[in-house]
Coordinates of C-alpha atoms and ligand atoms in Angstrom, one line a residue:
M28 CA -8.9 -10.4 30.9
G29 CA -7.5 -6.3 31.0
Y30 CA -8.3 -5.2 27.4
D31 CA -10.3 -6.6 24.2
V32 CA -7.5 -5.3 22.0
I33 CA -3.7 -4.1 22.7
V34 CA -2.4 -2.5 19.7
I35 CA 1.5 -2.1 19.9
G36 CA 3.0 0.9 18.1
G37 CA 1.6 4.4 17.7
G38 CA 2.6 4.9 14.0
P39 CA 0.1 5.5 11.2
S40 CA -0.8 1.8 11.0
G41 CA -1.2 1.4 14.9
L42 CA -3.2 4.7 15.4
M43 CA -5.6 3.5 12.6
A44 CA -6.0 0.2 14.4
A45 CA -6.7 1.6 17.8
I46 CA -9.3 3.8 15.9
G47 CA -10.9 1.1 14.0
A48 CA -11.0 -1.5 16.9
G49 CA -12.5 1.5 19.2
E50 CA -15.3 2.3 16.7
E51 CA -16.2 -1.4 17.1
G52 CA -16.8 -0.9 20.7
A53 CA -13.7 -2.8 21.8
K54 CA -11.8 -1.5 25.1
V55 CA -8.5 -0.9 23.5
L56 CA -5.0 0.0 24.7
L57 CA -2.4 1.5 22.5
L58 CA 1.0 1.0 23.7
E59 CA 3.9 3.3 22.4
K60 CA 7.3 3.1 23.3
G61 CA 8.3 6.8 22.5
T62 CA 7.3 9.8 24.1
K63 CA 5.0 10.8 21.1
L64 CA 2.7 9.2 18.8
G65 CA 3.2 9.3 15.0
R66 CA 6.9 10.5 15.0
K67 CA 7.8 9.1 11.7
L68 CA 4.3 10.4 10.4
A69 CA 5.2 13.8 11.6
I70 CA 8.3 13.8 9.4
S71 CA 6.8 12.1 6.5
G72 CA 6.5 13.9 3.3
G73 CA 9.0 16.9 4.0
G74 CA 7.0 17.5 7.3
R75 CA 3.8 17.8 5.3
C76 CA 2.5 14.1 5.3
N77 CA 1.8 12.6 2.2
V78 CA -1.1 11.0 3.5
T79 CA -2.3 9.1 0.4
N80 CA -2.6 9.1 -3.2
R81 CA -5.7 9.8 -5.3
L82 CA -4.6 7.5 -8.4
P83 CA -7.2 4.6 -9.3
V84 CA -6.3 1.4 -7.1
E85 CA -4.7 -0.5 -9.9
E86 CA -2.3 2.5 -10.2
I87 CA -1.8 2.3 -6.4
V88 CA -1.2 -1.5 -6.4
R89 CA 1.4 -0.9 -9.3
H90 CA 3.1 1.9 -7.3
I91 CA 3.7 -0.9 -4.4
P92 CA 6.1 -3.3 -6.0
G93 CA 6.6 -5.1 -2.9
N94 CA 3.4 -7.3 -2.6
G95 CA 0.9 -4.7 -3.6
R96 CA -1.2 -7.2 -5.3
F97 CA -2.0 -8.6 -1.6
L98 CA -3.7 -5.4 -0.7
Y99 CA -6.3 -5.9 -3.4
S100 CA -8.7 -7.5 -0.9
A101 CA -7.8 -4.9 1.7
F102 CA -8.6 -2.1 -0.9
S103 CA -12.1 -3.8 -1.6
V104 CA -12.7 -2.9 2.0
F105 CA -11.1 0.5 2.9
N106 CA -9.2 2.3 0.1
N107 CA -7.5 5.5 -0.9
E108 CA -10.8 7.3 -1.4
D109 CA -11.9 6.0 2.3
I110 CA -8.8 7.5 3.8
I111 CA -9.8 10.8 2.0
R112 CA -13.2 10.7 3.5
F113 CA -11.9 9.6 6.6
F114 CA -9.4 12.5 7.2
E115 CA -12.1 15.0 6.0
R116 CA -14.5 13.7 8.8
L117 CA -11.6 14.1 11.2
G118 CA -11.6 17.7 10.1
V119 CA -8.1 17.5 8.1
P120 CA -9.3 18.1 4.4
L121 CA -6.8 17.0 1.9
K122 CA -5.5 18.4 -1.4
E123 CA -4.2 16.8 -4.6
E124 CA -0.7 17.7 -5.8
D125 CA 1.4 16.2 -8.5
H126 CA 1.2 12.5 -9.5
G127 CA -2.0 12.0 -7.3
R128 CA -0.2 12.6 -4.0
M129 CA -2.6 13.8 -1.3
F130 CA -1.5 16.4 1.3
P131 CA -3.5 18.2 4.4
K132 CA -4.6 21.4 3.1
S133 CA -2.8 22.7 6.3
D134 CA 0.5 21.4 4.8
S135 CA 1.3 20.1 8.4
A136 CA 1.9 16.4 9.3
Q137 CA 1.3 17.3 12.7
S138 CA -2.2 18.2 12.0
V139 CA -2.9 14.9 10.7
V140 CA -1.2 13.1 13.9
D141 CA -3.2 15.7 16.0
A142 CA -6.5 14.5 14.6
L143 CA -5.7 11.0 14.8
V144 CA -5.0 11.4 18.5
R145 CA -8.1 13.3 19.4
E146 CA -10.0 10.6 17.5
L147 CA -8.4 8.0 19.9
G148 CA -9.7 10.3 23.0
R149 CA -13.0 10.5 21.5
L150 CA -13.3 6.9 21.4
G151 CA -11.9 6.2 24.8
V152 CA -8.8 4.5 23.8
D153 CA -6.4 4.0 26.4
V154 CA -2.8 5.2 25.6
R155 CA 0.4 4.6 27.3
L156 CA 3.5 6.4 25.9
E157 CA 7.0 5.4 27.0
S158 CA 5.8 2.0 27.5
P159 CA 8.0 -0.2 25.2
V160 CA 6.8 -3.8 24.7
A161 CA 9.2 -6.7 25.2
D162 CA 7.3 -9.5 24.3
V163 CA 4.1 -10.8 23.0
L164 CA 2.6 -13.7 25.0
Y165 CA 1.1 -16.6 23.5
E166 CA -1.0 -19.5 25.2
Q167 CA -2.4 -22.6 23.6
G168 CA -2.5 -21.1 20.1
K169 CA -3.8 -17.7 21.1
A170 CA -2.3 -14.4 21.5
V171 CA -3.2 -13.2 25.4
G172 CA -1.2 -10.4 25.9
V173 CA 2.1 -8.4 26.2
T174 CA 4.9 -7.9 28.6
L175 CA 6.5 -4.6 29.0
K176 CA 10.0 -3.9 29.2
S177 CA 9.1 -2.8 32.8
G178 CA 8.4 -6.5 33.5
E179 CA 4.4 -5.4 33.6
T180 CA 2.1 -8.1 32.0
I181 CA -1.2 -6.8 30.4
T182 CA -3.7 -9.2 29.1
A183 CA -5.8 -9.0 26.2
R184 CA -8.0 -11.1 23.8
A185 CA -6.2 -9.8 20.8
V186 CA -2.9 -8.2 20.0
V187 CA -2.1 -5.9 16.9
V188 CA 1.6 -5.5 16.1
A189 CA 2.1 -2.4 14.4
V190 CA 5.7 -1.7 15.2
G191 CA 6.9 -0.6 11.9
G192 CA 10.1 -1.7 10.1
K193 CA 13.7 -0.7 11.0
S194 CA 14.2 2.2 9.0
V195 CA 15.1 5.7 10.5
P196 CA 15.3 4.0 14.0
Q197 CA 15.4 7.4 15.8
T198 CA 11.7 7.5 15.2
G199 CA 11.1 4.2 17.3
S200 CA 11.1 1.9 14.3
T201 CA 13.7 -0.6 15.4
G202 CA 12.5 -4.0 14.1
D203 CA 11.1 -5.2 17.7
G204 CA 8.4 -7.0 16.1
Y205 CA 10.0 -9.6 13.9
P206 CA 10.9 -12.0 16.8
W207 CA 7.4 -12.0 18.2
A208 CA 6.3 -12.7 14.5
E209 CA 8.9 -15.4 14.6
K210 CA 7.9 -16.9 17.7
A211 CA 4.1 -17.1 16.6
G212 CA 5.4 -19.2 13.7
H213 CA 5.7 -16.6 11.1
T214 CA 8.3 -16.4 8.2
V215 CA 10.2 -13.1 8.2
T216 CA 11.7 -12.5 4.8
E217 CA 14.8 -10.8 4.3
L218 CA 15.0 -7.2 5.1
F219 CA 16.7 -4.7 2.8
P220 CA 16.7 -1.0 2.1
T221 CA 14.1 0.6 -0.2
E222 CA 13.5 4.1 -1.3
V223 CA 17.3 4.8 -0.2
P224 CA 19.9 6.9 -1.9
I225 CA 22.3 5.0 -4.2
V226 CA 26.0 4.8 -3.7
S227 CA 28.6 5.0 -6.6
H228 CA 32.4 4.7 -6.6
E229 CA 32.7 6.3 -10.1
P230 CA 35.3 8.9 -10.2
F231 CA 33.3 11.7 -11.3
I232 CA 31.2 10.9 -8.2
K233 CA 34.4 10.8 -5.8
E234 CA 35.4 14.0 -7.5
R235 CA 32.0 15.4 -6.9
T236 CA 32.0 16.7 -10.4
L237 CA 28.3 17.0 -10.5
Q238 CA 27.3 17.2 -6.7
G239 CA 24.3 19.1 -6.0
L240 CA 23.2 19.1 -9.5
S241 CA 19.3 18.1 -10.1
L242 CA 18.2 16.9 -13.3
R243 CA 14.3 17.5 -14.0
D244 CA 12.1 14.8 -15.7
V245 CA 14.8 12.2 -16.7
A246 CA 14.4 8.6 -17.5
L247 CA 16.8 6.6 -15.0
S248 CA 17.4 3.1 -15.6
V249 CA 18.7 0.1 -13.8
L250 CA 20.2 -2.1 -16.3
K251 CA 20.7 -6.0 -16.7
P252 CA 24.4 -7.2 -17.6
N253 CA 23.2 -7.2 -21.3
G254 CA 22.3 -3.8 -21.2
K255 CA 18.6 -4.0 -21.3
P256 CA 16.8 -1.9 -18.6
I257 CA 15.3 -3.9 -15.5
I258 CA 13.4 -0.8 -14.6
T259 CA 13.1 2.8 -15.8
H260 CA 11.5 5.6 -13.9
R261 CA 11.0 8.9 -15.0
M262 CA 11.1 11.7 -12.6
D263 CA 13.7 14.3 -11.1
M264 CA 17.0 13.0 -9.8
L265 CA 19.8 14.6 -7.8
F266 CA 23.9 13.8 -7.9
T267 CA 25.3 13.6 -4.2
H268 CA 28.7 13.6 -2.8
F269 CA 28.4 9.6 -2.5
G270 CA 25.9 8.8 -5.6
I271 CA 22.5 9.8 -6.7
S272 CA 19.3 10.5 -4.7
G273 CA 16.0 12.3 -5.7
P274 CA 12.8 10.6 -6.6
A275 CA 13.9 8.6 -9.5
A276 CA 16.9 7.2 -7.8
L277 CA 14.7 6.2 -4.8
R278 CA 12.3 4.5 -6.9
C279 CA 15.1 2.4 -8.5
S280 CA 17.0 1.6 -5.4
Q281 CA 15.2 -1.5 -4.5
F282 CA 16.0 -2.9 -8.1
V283 CA 19.7 -2.0 -7.6
V284 CA 19.9 -3.8 -4.3
K285 CA 18.3 -6.9 -6.0
A286 CA 20.6 -6.7 -9.0
L287 CA 23.6 -6.2 -6.9
K288 CA 22.9 -9.5 -5.1
K289 CA 23.3 -11.3 -8.3
A290 CA 26.2 -9.0 -9.7
A291 CA 29.5 -10.9 -9.5
D292 CA 31.7 -7.7 -9.4
G293 CA 29.8 -5.8 -7.0
A294 CA 28.6 -3.1 -9.4
V295 CA 25.5 -2.5 -11.5
E296 CA 24.9 -0.4 -14.4
M297 CA 22.5 2.5 -14.4
S298 CA 21.8 4.8 -17.1
I299 CA 20.3 8.2 -17.6
D300 CA 18.1 9.5 -20.5
A301 CA 18.4 13.4 -20.0
L302 CA 15.9 14.1 -22.8
P303 CA 13.3 11.3 -23.0
D304 CA 11.0 13.1 -25.1
A305 CA 13.4 13.3 -28.3
T306 CA 14.9 10.4 -29.9
Q307 CA 18.6 10.5 -30.8
E308 CA 18.1 11.2 -34.5
E309 CA 15.7 14.3 -33.5
L310 CA 18.5 15.4 -31.0
F311 CA 21.1 15.0 -33.7
Q312 CA 19.2 17.1 -36.2
H313 CA 18.5 19.8 -33.5
F314 CA 22.2 19.9 -32.6
A315 CA 23.4 19.9 -36.1
K316 CA 21.1 22.7 -37.4
L317 CA 22.3 24.8 -34.2
C318 CA 25.9 24.3 -35.2
K319 CA 25.4 25.2 -38.7
E320 CA 23.4 28.3 -38.0
E321 CA 25.7 29.5 -35.4
P322 CA 29.2 28.2 -36.2
K323 CA 30.9 30.4 -33.6
K324 CA 29.2 29.9 -30.6
A325 CA 30.9 27.7 -27.8
M326 CA 29.7 24.2 -27.9
K327 CA 28.4 24.4 -24.5
T328 CA 26.2 27.2 -25.2
I329 CA 24.6 25.1 -27.9
A330 CA 24.2 22.1 -25.7
K331 CA 22.6 24.4 -22.8
T332 CA 19.6 24.9 -25.0
V333 CA 18.1 21.7 -23.7
L334 CA 20.5 20.7 -20.7
P335 CA 21.5 22.4 -17.5
E336 CA 24.9 23.8 -18.1
R337 CA 26.8 21.7 -15.8
Y338 CA 25.5 18.8 -17.1
A339 CA 26.0 19.8 -20.8
V340 CA 29.7 20.4 -20.2
F341 CA 30.1 17.1 -18.4
L342 CA 28.4 15.2 -21.3
L343 CA 30.4 17.0 -23.9
E344 CA 33.8 16.2 -22.0
R345 CA 32.8 12.6 -21.8
A346 CA 32.0 12.7 -25.9
G347 CA 35.4 14.3 -26.2
I348 CA 34.3 17.4 -27.3
D349 CA 36.0 20.6 -25.9
P350 CA 32.9 22.7 -24.2
H351 CA 34.6 25.7 -25.6
A352 CA 35.0 24.8 -29.1
S353 CA 33.1 26.6 -31.6
A354 CA 30.0 24.7 -32.9
G355 CA 31.1 25.0 -36.5
T356 CA 34.5 22.8 -35.7
V357 CA 32.6 19.9 -34.3
G358 CA 32.1 17.2 -36.6
H359 CA 28.9 14.8 -37.1
E360 CA 30.6 11.9 -35.5
A361 CA 31.5 13.6 -32.2
L362 CA 28.0 15.4 -32.3
R363 CA 26.4 11.7 -32.6
A364 CA 28.7 10.6 -29.5
F365 CA 27.4 13.6 -27.5
V366 CA 23.7 12.8 -28.3
R367 CA 24.4 9.2 -27.1
Q368 CA 25.5 10.6 -23.8
C369 CA 22.5 12.7 -23.5
K370 CA 20.2 9.6 -24.4
Q371 CA 22.3 7.1 -22.4
F372 CA 24.8 8.4 -20.1
T373 CA 26.0 5.1 -18.4
F374 CA 27.6 4.6 -15.1
S375 CA 28.3 2.1 -12.2
V376 CA 26.8 2.0 -8.9
H377 CA 27.9 0.1 -6.1
G378 CA 25.6 -0.1 -3.0
T379 CA 22.8 2.0 -1.4
L380 CA 23.1 3.8 2.0
P381 CA 22.3 1.3 4.9
L382 CA 18.7 0.3 5.9
E383 CA 18.6 3.0 8.9
K384 CA 18.8 5.7 6.2
A385 CA 16.1 4.2 3.9
F386 CA 13.0 5.8 3.9
V387 CA 11.2 2.3 4.0
T388 CA 11.9 -1.3 5.1
G389 CA 11.6 -4.2 2.2
G390 CA 10.9 -7.5 3.3
G391 CA 9.0 -8.5 6.5
V392 CA 6.3 -10.8 7.9
S393 CA 5.4 -13.0 5.1
V394 CA 1.9 -11.8 3.5
K395 CA 1.5 -15.4 2.6
E396 CA 0.7 -16.2 6.3
I397 CA -1.6 -13.2 6.8
E398 CA -5.6 -13.2 5.9
P399 CA -5.6 -10.5 3.2
K400 CA -9.1 -9.4 4.3
T401 CA -8.5 -9.0 8.2
M402 CA -4.8 -9.0 8.5
A403 CA -5.1 -11.9 11.0
S404 CA -2.4 -14.2 11.7
K405 CA -2.7 -17.7 9.7
C406 CA -0.4 -19.2 12.5
M407 CA -1.8 -17.7 15.8
A408 CA -5.2 -16.8 16.8
G409 CA -5.8 -13.4 18.1
L410 CA -2.7 -11.8 16.5
Y411 CA -2.8 -9.4 13.9
F412 CA 0.0 -7.3 12.0
C413 CA -0.3 -4.1 10.0
G414 CA 1.9 -1.5 8.3
E415 CA 5.6 -1.7 7.7
I416 CA 6.4 -4.4 9.7
L417 CA 4.7 -6.7 6.8
D418 CA 6.7 -7.7 3.7
I419 CA 4.8 -4.9 1.8
H420 CA 6.9 -1.8 0.6
G421 CA 5.7 0.9 -1.8
Y422 CA 7.4 4.0 -3.5
T423 CA 7.4 7.3 -2.2
G424 CA 4.4 9.4 -3.0
G425 CA 1.9 8.3 -0.2
Y426 CA 1.9 4.7 -1.1
N427 CA 3.4 3.3 2.2
I428 CA 1.3 5.5 4.6
T429 CA -1.6 4.4 2.5
A430 CA -0.8 0.7 3.1
A431 CA 0.0 1.3 6.6
L432 CA -3.5 3.0 7.0
V433 CA -5.6 0.5 5.2
T434 CA -4.0 -2.5 6.8
G435 CA -4.0 -0.9 10.2
R436 CA -8.0 -0.2 9.8
L437 CA -8.5 -3.7 8.8
A438 CA -6.5 -5.0 11.7
G439 CA -8.0 -3.1 14.3
V440 CA -11.6 -3.6 13.3
N441 CA -11.2 -7.4 12.8
A442 CA -9.1 -7.7 16.1
A443 CA -12.0 -6.0 18.0
R444 CA -14.5 -8.1 16.3
Y445 CA -12.5 -11.4 17.1
A446 CA -12.1 -10.0 20.8
L447 CA -15.7 -9.4 21.3
T448 CA -16.8 -12.6 19.6
E449 CA -14.5 -14.5 22.0
K450 CA -15.9 -12.4 25.0
S451 CA -19.6 -13.3 24.1
R452 CA -18.6 -16.9 23.6
I453 CA -16.9 -17.4 26.9
S454 CA -19.5 -15.3 28.7
G455 CA -22.0 -17.0 30.9
P456 CA -26.0 -16.9 30.4
T457 CA -25.9 -13.7 32.5
G458 CA -23.2 -12.0 30.5
Q459 CA -20.7 -12.6 33.4
T460 CA -17.4 -13.8 31.8
T461 CA -16.0 -16.9 33.3
E462 CA -12.4 -16.4 32.9
D463 CA -11.7 -13.0 34.4
Ligands
FAD16 C1 11.7 10.6 6.4 C2 10.6 9.6 6.0 C3 9.6 10.4 5.2 C4 8.3 9.4 4.4 N1 7.4 10.1 3.7 C5 6.5 9.2 3.3 C6 5.7 9.7 2.4 O1 5.5 11.2 2.3 N2 4.6 9.1 2.2 C7 4.6 7.6 2.4 O2 3.6 7.0 2.0 N3 5.6 7.1 3.3 C8 6.4 8.0 3.8 N4 7.3 7.5 4.5 C9 7.3 5.8 5.1 C10 6.3 6.1 6.2 O3 6.3 6.9 6.9 C11 6.1 4.5 6.7 O4 6.2 3.7 6.0 C12 5.0 4.5 7.8 O5 5.2 5.5 9.0 C13 4.9 3.0 8.7 O6 4.0 3.1 9.4 P1 3.9 2.2 10.7 O7 2.7 2.5 11.3 O8 3.9 0.7 9.9 O9 5.2 2.3 11.2 P2 6.1 3.5 12.2 O10 5.6 4.8 11.5 O11 7.6 3.3 11.8 O12 5.4 3.4 13.5 C14 5.9 2.3 14.4 C15 5.7 2.9 15.9 O13 5.8 1.6 16.6 C16 6.5 2.2 17.9 N5 7.2 0.8 18.4 C17 8.3 0.3 17.8 N6 8.7 -0.9 18.7 C18 7.9 -0.8 19.7 C19 7.8 -1.5 21.0 N7 8.6 -2.5 21.3 N8 6.8 -1.1 21.9 C20 6.1 0.0 21.8 N9 5.9 0.7 20.6 C21 7.2 0.4 19.5 C22 7.6 3.1 17.2 O14 8.0 3.8 18.2 C23 6.6 3.8 16.5 O15 6.1 5.0 16.9 C24 8.5 8.2 5.0 C25 9.5 7.9 6.0 C26 10.4 8.7 6.3 C27 11.6 7.8 7.3

């Protein structure tokens, strides 16, 4: 038997798995198809790598809408605080930013990748780059190794599949692992784009009226057909030439994908509350007072006291008010119509950019068939899964990398323990293995 553990994929989950297995004293091989390790990790968080998040575990789980609860067991073994300590030990101290997001103090994602690669070296993990795996080999209900695209076969007592999802395939994540999981008897749930910009065919989008405009700290909602919100996210957002993007839109995107599946007419309504801290009545009183005090001022000058000018003009026009009209000439009914637009500007969306353009892949290997404390397959002995290949997806903000690192750690450590137990089980009394 060649190796104790083979880890396929050099992303955050695979790097962590290989380190975990190495720490357990296993003979480990990490196989990566690309020319470099951690390519997606190196571009994550805008090149600064949002390694994890410092919110309490319950909050982390809440921010992983795709099966976050499955991670409770894993977090009881290794959690976000452990990740922070782990990187500190590797000489990469982290710092906290808004919303609990943790970044390396160096502001360099590459420093995170380099530290993980150094640790692989220190632990004596064999690494082979440009070695795409074509298949995982199973025999008599056990994973026994892999075949490379080159035709070479490498044997191992345990195999960790850490090949990621299908998003941003130029980083190497091309969905290679799903057929290997299915061959072992696993269910792969439907794949869909998450954390992805949203597409709208509304005339104001097509005409690029608001293109490039970002709105700060707005409440963006995806609406049910009855107008009630399915979900609301309060963050920044951006209008683009095809629709909307930015953190609030990315977080809403998976709910758009799901709602569109049920929508008969291919459209889902979204709404923006541009001033979520004020009620409609408070806003009406605010504008009515300003209009009374400054009757000669242009309406857009009044409106831009609380909104970005382009958005103020856009909403005034939608409320049927000439932005250049003197404030004193605008009646209360028109003013109330404008306030309604400020609080609930509703528009239709029709899709998202494709999975390849999404930050994260939704769906994957069903977590029902994975042991939550070890990441072991319930279908095949010696087979482990970790990272984005699993049906787990979180919001941007460090939640996906956290899930990848935590599941990777568990998969690696437990694959090594399994492999070493198997080895000693088959060893003769002299310690000589009888199967090699
Ligand atoms: C632009 C961008 C920014 C992001 N920013 C953040 C962020 O700030 N915070 C956050 O939490 N998440 C972020 N994410 C998501 C996060 O990067 C991923 O969820 C995470 O990298 C998944 O880790 P993984 O190890 O499962 O897979 P990946 O990182 O996708 O790694 C999989 C690896 O497996 C290799 N591989 C694939 N097939 C084979 C094969 N057949 N043989 C051998 N090797 C193979 C690939 O080459 C790749 O190196 C971002 C994603 C993108 C695209």
